[in-house]
PDB file of C-alpha atoms and ligand atoms in Angstrom:
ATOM      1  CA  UNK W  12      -9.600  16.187   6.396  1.00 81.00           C
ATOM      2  CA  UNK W  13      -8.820  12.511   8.462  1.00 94.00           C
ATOM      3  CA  UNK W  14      -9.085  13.266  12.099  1.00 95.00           C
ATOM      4  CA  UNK W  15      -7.858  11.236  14.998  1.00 96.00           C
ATOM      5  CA  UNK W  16     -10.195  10.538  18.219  1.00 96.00           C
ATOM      6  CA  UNK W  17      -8.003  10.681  21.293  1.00 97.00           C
ATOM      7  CA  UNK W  18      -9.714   9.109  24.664  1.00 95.00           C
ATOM      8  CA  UNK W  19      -9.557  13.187  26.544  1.00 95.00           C
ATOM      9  CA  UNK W  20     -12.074  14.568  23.670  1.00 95.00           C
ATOM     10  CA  UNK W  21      -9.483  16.283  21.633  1.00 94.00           C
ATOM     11  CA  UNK W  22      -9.438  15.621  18.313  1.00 95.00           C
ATOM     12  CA  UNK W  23      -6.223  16.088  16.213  1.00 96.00           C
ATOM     13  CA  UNK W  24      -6.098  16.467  12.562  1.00 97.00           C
ATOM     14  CA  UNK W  25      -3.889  14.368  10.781  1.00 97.00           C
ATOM     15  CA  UNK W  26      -0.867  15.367   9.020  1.00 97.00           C
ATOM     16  CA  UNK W  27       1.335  12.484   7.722  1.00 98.00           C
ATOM     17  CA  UNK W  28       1.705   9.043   8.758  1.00 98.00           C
ATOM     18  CA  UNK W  29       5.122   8.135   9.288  1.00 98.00           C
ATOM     19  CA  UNK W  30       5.445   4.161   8.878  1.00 98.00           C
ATOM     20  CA  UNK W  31       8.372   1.976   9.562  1.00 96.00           C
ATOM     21  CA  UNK W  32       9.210  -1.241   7.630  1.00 92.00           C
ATOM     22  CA  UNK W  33      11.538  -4.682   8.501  1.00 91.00           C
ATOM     23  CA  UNK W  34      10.642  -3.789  12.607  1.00 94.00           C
ATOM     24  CA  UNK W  35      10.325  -7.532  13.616  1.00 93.00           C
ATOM     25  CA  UNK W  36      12.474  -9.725  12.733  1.00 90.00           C
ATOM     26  CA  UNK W  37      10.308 -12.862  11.909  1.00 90.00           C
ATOM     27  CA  UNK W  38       8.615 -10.538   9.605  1.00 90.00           C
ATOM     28  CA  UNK W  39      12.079  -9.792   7.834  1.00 88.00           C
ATOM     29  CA  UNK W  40      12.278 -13.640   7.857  1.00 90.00           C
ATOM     30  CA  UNK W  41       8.686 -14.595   6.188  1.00 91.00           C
ATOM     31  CA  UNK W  42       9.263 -11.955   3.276  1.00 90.00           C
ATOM     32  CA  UNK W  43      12.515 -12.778   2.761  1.00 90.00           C
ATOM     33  CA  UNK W  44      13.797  -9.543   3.187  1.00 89.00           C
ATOM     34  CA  UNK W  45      17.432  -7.924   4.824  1.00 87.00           C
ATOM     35  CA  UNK W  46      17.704  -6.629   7.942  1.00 85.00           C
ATOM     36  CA  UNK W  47      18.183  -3.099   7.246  1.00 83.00           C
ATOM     37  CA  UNK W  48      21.239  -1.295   8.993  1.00 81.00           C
ATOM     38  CA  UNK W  49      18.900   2.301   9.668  1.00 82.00           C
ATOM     39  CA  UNK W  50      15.177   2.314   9.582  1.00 86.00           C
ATOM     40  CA  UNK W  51      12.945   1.640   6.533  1.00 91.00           C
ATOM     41  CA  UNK W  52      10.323   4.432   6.456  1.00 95.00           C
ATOM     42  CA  UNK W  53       7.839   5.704   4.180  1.00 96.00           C
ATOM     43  CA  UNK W  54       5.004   8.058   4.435  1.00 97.00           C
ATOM     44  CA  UNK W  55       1.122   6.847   3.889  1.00 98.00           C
ATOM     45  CA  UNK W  56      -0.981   9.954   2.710  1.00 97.00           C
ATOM     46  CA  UNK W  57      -3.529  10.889   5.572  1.00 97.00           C
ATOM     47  CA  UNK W  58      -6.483  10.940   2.597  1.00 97.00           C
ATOM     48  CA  UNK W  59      -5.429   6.774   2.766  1.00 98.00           C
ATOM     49  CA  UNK W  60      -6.887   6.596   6.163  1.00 98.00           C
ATOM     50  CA  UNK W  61     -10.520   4.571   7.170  1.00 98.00           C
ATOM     51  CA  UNK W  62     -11.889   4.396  10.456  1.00 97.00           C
ATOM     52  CA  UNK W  63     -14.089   2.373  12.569  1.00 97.00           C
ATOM     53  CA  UNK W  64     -16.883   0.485  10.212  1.00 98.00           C
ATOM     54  CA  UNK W  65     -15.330   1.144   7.378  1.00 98.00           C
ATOM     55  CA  UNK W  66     -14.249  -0.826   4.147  1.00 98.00           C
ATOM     56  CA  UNK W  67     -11.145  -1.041   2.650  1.00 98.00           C
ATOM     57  CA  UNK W  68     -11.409  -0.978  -1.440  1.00 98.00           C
ATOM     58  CA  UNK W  69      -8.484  -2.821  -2.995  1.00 98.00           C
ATOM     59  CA  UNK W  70      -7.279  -1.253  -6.146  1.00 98.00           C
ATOM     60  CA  UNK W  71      -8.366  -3.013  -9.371  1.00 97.00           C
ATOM     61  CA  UNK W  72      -4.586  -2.772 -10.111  1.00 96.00           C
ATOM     62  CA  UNK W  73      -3.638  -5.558  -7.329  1.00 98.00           C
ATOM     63  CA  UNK W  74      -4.577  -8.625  -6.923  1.00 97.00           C
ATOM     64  CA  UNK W  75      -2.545  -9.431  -3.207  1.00 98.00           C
ATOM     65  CA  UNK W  76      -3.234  -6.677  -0.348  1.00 98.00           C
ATOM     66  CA  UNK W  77      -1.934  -8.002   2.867  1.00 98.00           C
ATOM     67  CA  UNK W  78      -2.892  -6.926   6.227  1.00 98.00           C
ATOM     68  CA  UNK W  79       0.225  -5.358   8.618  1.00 97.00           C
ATOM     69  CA  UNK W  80      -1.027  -4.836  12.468  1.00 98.00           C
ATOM     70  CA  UNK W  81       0.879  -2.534  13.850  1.00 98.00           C
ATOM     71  CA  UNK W  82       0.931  -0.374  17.149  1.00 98.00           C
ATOM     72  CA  UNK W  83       0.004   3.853  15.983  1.00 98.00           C
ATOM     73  CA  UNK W  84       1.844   6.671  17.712  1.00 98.00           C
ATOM     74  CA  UNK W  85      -0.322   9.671  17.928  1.00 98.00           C
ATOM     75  CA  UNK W  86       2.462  13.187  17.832  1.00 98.00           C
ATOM     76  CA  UNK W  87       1.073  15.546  20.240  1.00 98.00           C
ATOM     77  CA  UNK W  88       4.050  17.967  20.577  1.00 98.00           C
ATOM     78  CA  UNK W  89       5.735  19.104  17.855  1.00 98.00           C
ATOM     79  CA  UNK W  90       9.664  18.352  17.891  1.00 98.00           C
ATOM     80  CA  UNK W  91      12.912  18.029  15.970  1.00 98.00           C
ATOM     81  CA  UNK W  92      15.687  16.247  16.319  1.00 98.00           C
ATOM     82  CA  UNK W  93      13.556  14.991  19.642  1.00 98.00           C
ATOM     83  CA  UNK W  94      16.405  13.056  21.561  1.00 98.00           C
ATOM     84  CA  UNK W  95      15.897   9.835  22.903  1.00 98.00           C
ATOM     85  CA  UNK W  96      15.003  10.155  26.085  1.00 98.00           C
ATOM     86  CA  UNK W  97      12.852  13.200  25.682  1.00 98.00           C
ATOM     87  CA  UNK W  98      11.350  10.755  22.530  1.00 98.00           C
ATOM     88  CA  UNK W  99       7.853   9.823  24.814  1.00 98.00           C
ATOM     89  CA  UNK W 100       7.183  13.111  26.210  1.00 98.00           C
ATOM     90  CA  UNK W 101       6.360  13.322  22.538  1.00 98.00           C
ATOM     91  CA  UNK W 102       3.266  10.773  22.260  1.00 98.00           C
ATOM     92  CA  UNK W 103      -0.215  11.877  23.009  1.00 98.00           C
ATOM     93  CA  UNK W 104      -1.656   8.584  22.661  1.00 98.00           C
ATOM     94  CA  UNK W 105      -1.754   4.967  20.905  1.00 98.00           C
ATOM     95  CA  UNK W 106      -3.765   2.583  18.937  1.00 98.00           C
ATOM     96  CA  UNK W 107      -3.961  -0.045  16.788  1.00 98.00           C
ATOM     97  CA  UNK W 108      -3.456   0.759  12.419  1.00 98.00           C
ATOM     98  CA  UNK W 109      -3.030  -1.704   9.549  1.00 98.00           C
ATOM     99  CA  UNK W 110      -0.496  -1.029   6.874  1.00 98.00           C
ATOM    100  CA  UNK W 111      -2.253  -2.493   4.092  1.00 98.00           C
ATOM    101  CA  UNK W 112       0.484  -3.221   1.275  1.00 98.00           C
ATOM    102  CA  UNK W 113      -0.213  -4.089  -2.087  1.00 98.00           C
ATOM    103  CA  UNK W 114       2.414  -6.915  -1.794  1.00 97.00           C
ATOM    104  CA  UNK W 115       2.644  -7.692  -5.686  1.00 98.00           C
ATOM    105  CA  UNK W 116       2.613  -4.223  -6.516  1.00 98.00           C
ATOM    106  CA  UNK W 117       5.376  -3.506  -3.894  1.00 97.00           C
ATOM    107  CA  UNK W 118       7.652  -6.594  -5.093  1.00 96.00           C
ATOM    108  CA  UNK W 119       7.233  -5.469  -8.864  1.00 97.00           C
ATOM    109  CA  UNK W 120       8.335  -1.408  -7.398  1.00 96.00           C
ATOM    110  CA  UNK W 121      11.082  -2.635  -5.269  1.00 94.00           C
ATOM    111  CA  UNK W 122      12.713  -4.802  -8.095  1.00 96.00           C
ATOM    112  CA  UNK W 123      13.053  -1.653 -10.031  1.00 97.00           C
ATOM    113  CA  UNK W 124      14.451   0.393  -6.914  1.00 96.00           C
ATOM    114  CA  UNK W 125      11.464   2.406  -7.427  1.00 96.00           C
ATOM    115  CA  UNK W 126       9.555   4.420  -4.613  1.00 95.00           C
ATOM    116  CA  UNK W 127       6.665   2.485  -2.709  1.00 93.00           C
ATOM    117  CA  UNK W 128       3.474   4.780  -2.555  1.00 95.00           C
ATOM    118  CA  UNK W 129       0.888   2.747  -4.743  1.00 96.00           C
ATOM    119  CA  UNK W 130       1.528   0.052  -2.845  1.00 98.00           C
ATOM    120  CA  UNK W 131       1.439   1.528   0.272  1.00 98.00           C
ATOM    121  CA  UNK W 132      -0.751   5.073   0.330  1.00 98.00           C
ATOM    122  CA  UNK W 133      -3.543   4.289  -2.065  1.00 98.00           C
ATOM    123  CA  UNK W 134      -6.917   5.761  -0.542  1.00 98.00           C
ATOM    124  CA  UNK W 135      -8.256   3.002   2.613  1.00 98.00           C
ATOM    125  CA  UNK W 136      -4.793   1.353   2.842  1.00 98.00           C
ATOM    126  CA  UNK W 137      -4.784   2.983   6.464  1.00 98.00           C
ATOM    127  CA  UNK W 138      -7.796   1.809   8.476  1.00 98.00           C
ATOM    128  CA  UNK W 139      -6.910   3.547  12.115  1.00 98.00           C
ATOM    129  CA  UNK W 140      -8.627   3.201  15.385  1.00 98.00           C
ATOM    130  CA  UNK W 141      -9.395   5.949  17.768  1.00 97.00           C
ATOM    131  CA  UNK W 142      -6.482   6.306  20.582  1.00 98.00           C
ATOM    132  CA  UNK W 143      -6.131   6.132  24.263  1.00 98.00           C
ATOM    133  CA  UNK W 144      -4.688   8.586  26.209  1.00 98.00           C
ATOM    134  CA  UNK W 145      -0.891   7.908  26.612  1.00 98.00           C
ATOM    135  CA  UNK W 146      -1.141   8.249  30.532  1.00 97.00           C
ATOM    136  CA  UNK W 147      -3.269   5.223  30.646  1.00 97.00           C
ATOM    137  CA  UNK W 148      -0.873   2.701  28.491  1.00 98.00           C
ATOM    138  CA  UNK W 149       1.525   1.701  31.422  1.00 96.00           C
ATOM    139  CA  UNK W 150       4.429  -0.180  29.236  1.00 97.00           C
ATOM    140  CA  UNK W 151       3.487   0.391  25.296  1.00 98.00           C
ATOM    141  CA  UNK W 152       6.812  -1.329  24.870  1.00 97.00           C
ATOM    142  CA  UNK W 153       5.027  -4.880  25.899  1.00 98.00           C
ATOM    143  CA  UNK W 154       1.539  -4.698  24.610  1.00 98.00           C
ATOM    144  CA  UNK W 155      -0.049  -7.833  22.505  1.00 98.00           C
ATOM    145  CA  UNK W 156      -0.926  -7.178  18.837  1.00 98.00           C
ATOM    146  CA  UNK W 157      -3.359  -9.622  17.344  1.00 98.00           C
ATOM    147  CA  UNK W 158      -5.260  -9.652  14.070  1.00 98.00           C
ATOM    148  CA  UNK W 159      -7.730 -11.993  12.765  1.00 98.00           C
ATOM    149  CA  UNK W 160      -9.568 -12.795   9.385  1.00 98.00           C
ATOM    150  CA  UNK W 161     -13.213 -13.860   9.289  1.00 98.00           C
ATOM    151  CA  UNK W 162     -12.992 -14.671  12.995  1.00 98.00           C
ATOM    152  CA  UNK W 163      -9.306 -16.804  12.421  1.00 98.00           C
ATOM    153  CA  UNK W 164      -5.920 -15.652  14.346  1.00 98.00           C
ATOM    154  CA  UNK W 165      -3.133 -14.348  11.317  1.00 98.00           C
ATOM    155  CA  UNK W 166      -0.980 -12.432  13.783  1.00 98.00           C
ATOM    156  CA  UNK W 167      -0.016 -12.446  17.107  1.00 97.00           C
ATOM    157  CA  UNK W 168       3.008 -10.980  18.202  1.00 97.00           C
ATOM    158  CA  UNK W 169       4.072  -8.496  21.211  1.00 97.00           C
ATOM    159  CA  UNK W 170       5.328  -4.759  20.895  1.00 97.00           C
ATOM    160  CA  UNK W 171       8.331  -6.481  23.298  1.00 96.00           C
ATOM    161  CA  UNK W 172       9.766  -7.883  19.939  1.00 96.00           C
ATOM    162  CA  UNK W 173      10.205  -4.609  18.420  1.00 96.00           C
ATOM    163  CA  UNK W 174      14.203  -4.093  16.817  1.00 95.00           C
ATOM    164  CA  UNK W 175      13.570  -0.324  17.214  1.00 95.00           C
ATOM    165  CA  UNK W 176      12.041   0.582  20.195  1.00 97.00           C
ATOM    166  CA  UNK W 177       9.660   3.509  20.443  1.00 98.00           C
ATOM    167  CA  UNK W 178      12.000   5.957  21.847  1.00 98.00           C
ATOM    168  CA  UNK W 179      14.155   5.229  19.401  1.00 97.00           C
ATOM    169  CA  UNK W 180      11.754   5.160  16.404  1.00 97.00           C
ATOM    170  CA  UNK W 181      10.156   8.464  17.185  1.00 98.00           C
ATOM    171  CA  UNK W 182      13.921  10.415  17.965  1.00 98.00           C
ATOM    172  CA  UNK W 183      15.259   8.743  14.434  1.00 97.00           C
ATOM    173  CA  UNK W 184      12.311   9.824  12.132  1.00 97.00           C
ATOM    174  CA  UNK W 185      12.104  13.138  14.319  1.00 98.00           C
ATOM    175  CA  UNK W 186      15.998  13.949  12.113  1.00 97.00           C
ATOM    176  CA  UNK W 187      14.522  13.200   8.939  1.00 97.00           C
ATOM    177  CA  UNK W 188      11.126  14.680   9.067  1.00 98.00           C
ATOM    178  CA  UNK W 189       9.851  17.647  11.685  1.00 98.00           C
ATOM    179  CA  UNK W 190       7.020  15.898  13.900  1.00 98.00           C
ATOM    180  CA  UNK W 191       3.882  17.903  14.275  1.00 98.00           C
ATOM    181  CA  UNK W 192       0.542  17.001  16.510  1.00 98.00           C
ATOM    182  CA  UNK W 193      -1.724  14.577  14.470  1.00 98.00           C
ATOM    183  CA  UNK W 194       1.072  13.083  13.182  1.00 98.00           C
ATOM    184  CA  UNK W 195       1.095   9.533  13.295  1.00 98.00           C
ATOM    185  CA  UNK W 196       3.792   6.535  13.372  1.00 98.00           C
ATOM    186  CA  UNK W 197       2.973   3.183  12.062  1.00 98.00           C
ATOM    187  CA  UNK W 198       5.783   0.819  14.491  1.00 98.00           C
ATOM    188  CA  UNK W 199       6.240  -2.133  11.900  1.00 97.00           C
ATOM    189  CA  UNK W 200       4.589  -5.387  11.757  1.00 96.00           C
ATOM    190  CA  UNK W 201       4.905  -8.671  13.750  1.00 95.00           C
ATOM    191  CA  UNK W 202       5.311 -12.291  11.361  1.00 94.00           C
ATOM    192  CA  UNK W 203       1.777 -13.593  10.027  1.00 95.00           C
ATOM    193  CA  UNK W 204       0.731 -11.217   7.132  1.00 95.00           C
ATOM    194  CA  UNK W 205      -1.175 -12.524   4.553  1.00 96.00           C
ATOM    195  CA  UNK W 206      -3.768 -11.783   1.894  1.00 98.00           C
ATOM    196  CA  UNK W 207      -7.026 -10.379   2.459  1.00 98.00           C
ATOM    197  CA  UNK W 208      -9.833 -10.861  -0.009  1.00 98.00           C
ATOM    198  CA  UNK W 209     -13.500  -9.013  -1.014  1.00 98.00           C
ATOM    199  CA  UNK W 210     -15.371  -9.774   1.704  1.00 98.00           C
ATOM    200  CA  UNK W 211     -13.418 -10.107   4.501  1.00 98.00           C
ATOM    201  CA  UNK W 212     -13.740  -8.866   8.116  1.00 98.00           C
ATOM    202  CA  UNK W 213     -10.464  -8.110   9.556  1.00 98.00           C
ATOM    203  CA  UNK W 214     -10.505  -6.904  13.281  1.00 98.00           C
ATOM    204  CA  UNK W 215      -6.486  -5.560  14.044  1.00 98.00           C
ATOM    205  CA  UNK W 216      -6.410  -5.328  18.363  1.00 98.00           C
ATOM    206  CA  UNK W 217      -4.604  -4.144  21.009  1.00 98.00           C
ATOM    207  CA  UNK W 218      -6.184  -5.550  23.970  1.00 98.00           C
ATOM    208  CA  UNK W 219      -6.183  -2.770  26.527  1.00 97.00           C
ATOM    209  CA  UNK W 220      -5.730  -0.270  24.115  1.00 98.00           C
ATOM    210  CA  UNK W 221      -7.686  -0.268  20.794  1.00 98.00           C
ATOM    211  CA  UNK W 222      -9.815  -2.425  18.391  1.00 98.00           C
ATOM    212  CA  UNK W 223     -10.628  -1.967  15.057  1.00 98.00           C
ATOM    213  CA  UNK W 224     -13.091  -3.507  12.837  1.00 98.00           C
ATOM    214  CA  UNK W 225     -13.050  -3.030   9.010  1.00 98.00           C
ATOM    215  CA  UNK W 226     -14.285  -5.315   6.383  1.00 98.00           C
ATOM    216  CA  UNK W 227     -13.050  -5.084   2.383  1.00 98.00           C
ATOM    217  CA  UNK W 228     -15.475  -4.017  -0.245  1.00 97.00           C
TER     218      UNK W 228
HETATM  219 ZN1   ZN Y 301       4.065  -2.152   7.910  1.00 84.63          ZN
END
């Protein structure tokens, strides 16, 4: 069982991780992709998730895994049909996740209108970093998310750019799917993903909040 480290001591164990796509619009842009009228989500298994340390193993299958930095929600109250403004009461904590996506695995599945899970859930493709207490994260809705390879900047981008905001993000997916502590929400990705290679060390941070080291196998 995957288990996420909140900054009080309690530990929750994860459920599912709830991930939303096309959340920034240069993203949308560098992909090439529509902006979507409702939210793209998909689900990541929690047996994809990596922690602290660890190494991410791309499937022999692929042969382009990007890195996505994205802000995590941590659930902490279990809720449907959570309205908006009731939305944060919702959020035990936060961190810093990658969506690793198999990008020419992905392009090949959405051609065919097919679903996205081996490109998205295979085991690693959700390194997570322990979270901080949602008390002490003042305005999560302008925090600075920054990944680097090998020591070099790929993204930089601010939670401030977001199309959904959080409130919004946790209400919508609270009507599709019932919310339950140790869930977790993947927010979407700022512009600047790109391939990462055998070898690597990629370090995804939220200064103030969360960093999170991982290299690939
Ligand atoms: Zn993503």
């Amino acid at each position: 069982m995957k288990t996420a480290h909140l900054s009080t001591g309690r530990d929750f164990p994860i459920g599912k991780v709830l991930c939303l796509g096309r959340n920034y619009a240069e993203h949308i842009r560098e992909l090439g992709n529509e902006t979507p009228e409702a939210p793209v989500i998909f689900i990541k298994p929690a047996s994809s998730i990596i922690g602290e340390g660890e190494a991410i193993v791309i499937p022999p299958y692929s042969n382009d895994c990007h890195h996505e930095a994205e802000l995590a929600l941590l659930i902490g109250r279990r809720g449907k049909d959570i309205p908006a403004d009731r939305a944060m009461e919702h959020i035990a904590g936060y961190g810093v996740g990658i969506d690793l996506t198999l990008r020419d695995i992905q392009g090949e599945l959405k051609k065919k209108g097919l679903p996205w899970e081996i490109a998205k859930g295979f085991d690693t493709a959700c390194p997570l970093s322990a979270f901080v207490e949602a008390s002490r994260v003042a305005n999560p809705q302008n925090l600075r998310i920054l990944l680097t390879v090998n020591g070099r900047k790929r993204q930089d981008g601010t939670t401030s750019m977001m199309i959904h905001r959080i409130p919004a993000i946790v209400s919508h997916m609270s009507t599709r799917f019932t919310l339950e502590p140790g869930d977790v929400i993947l927010t979407g990705t700022p512009a600047g993903v790109s391939r990462i290679v055998s070898g690597d060390r990629v370090v995804a941070e939220i200064p103030g909040v969360a960093t999170l080291r991982v290299s690939v196998s």
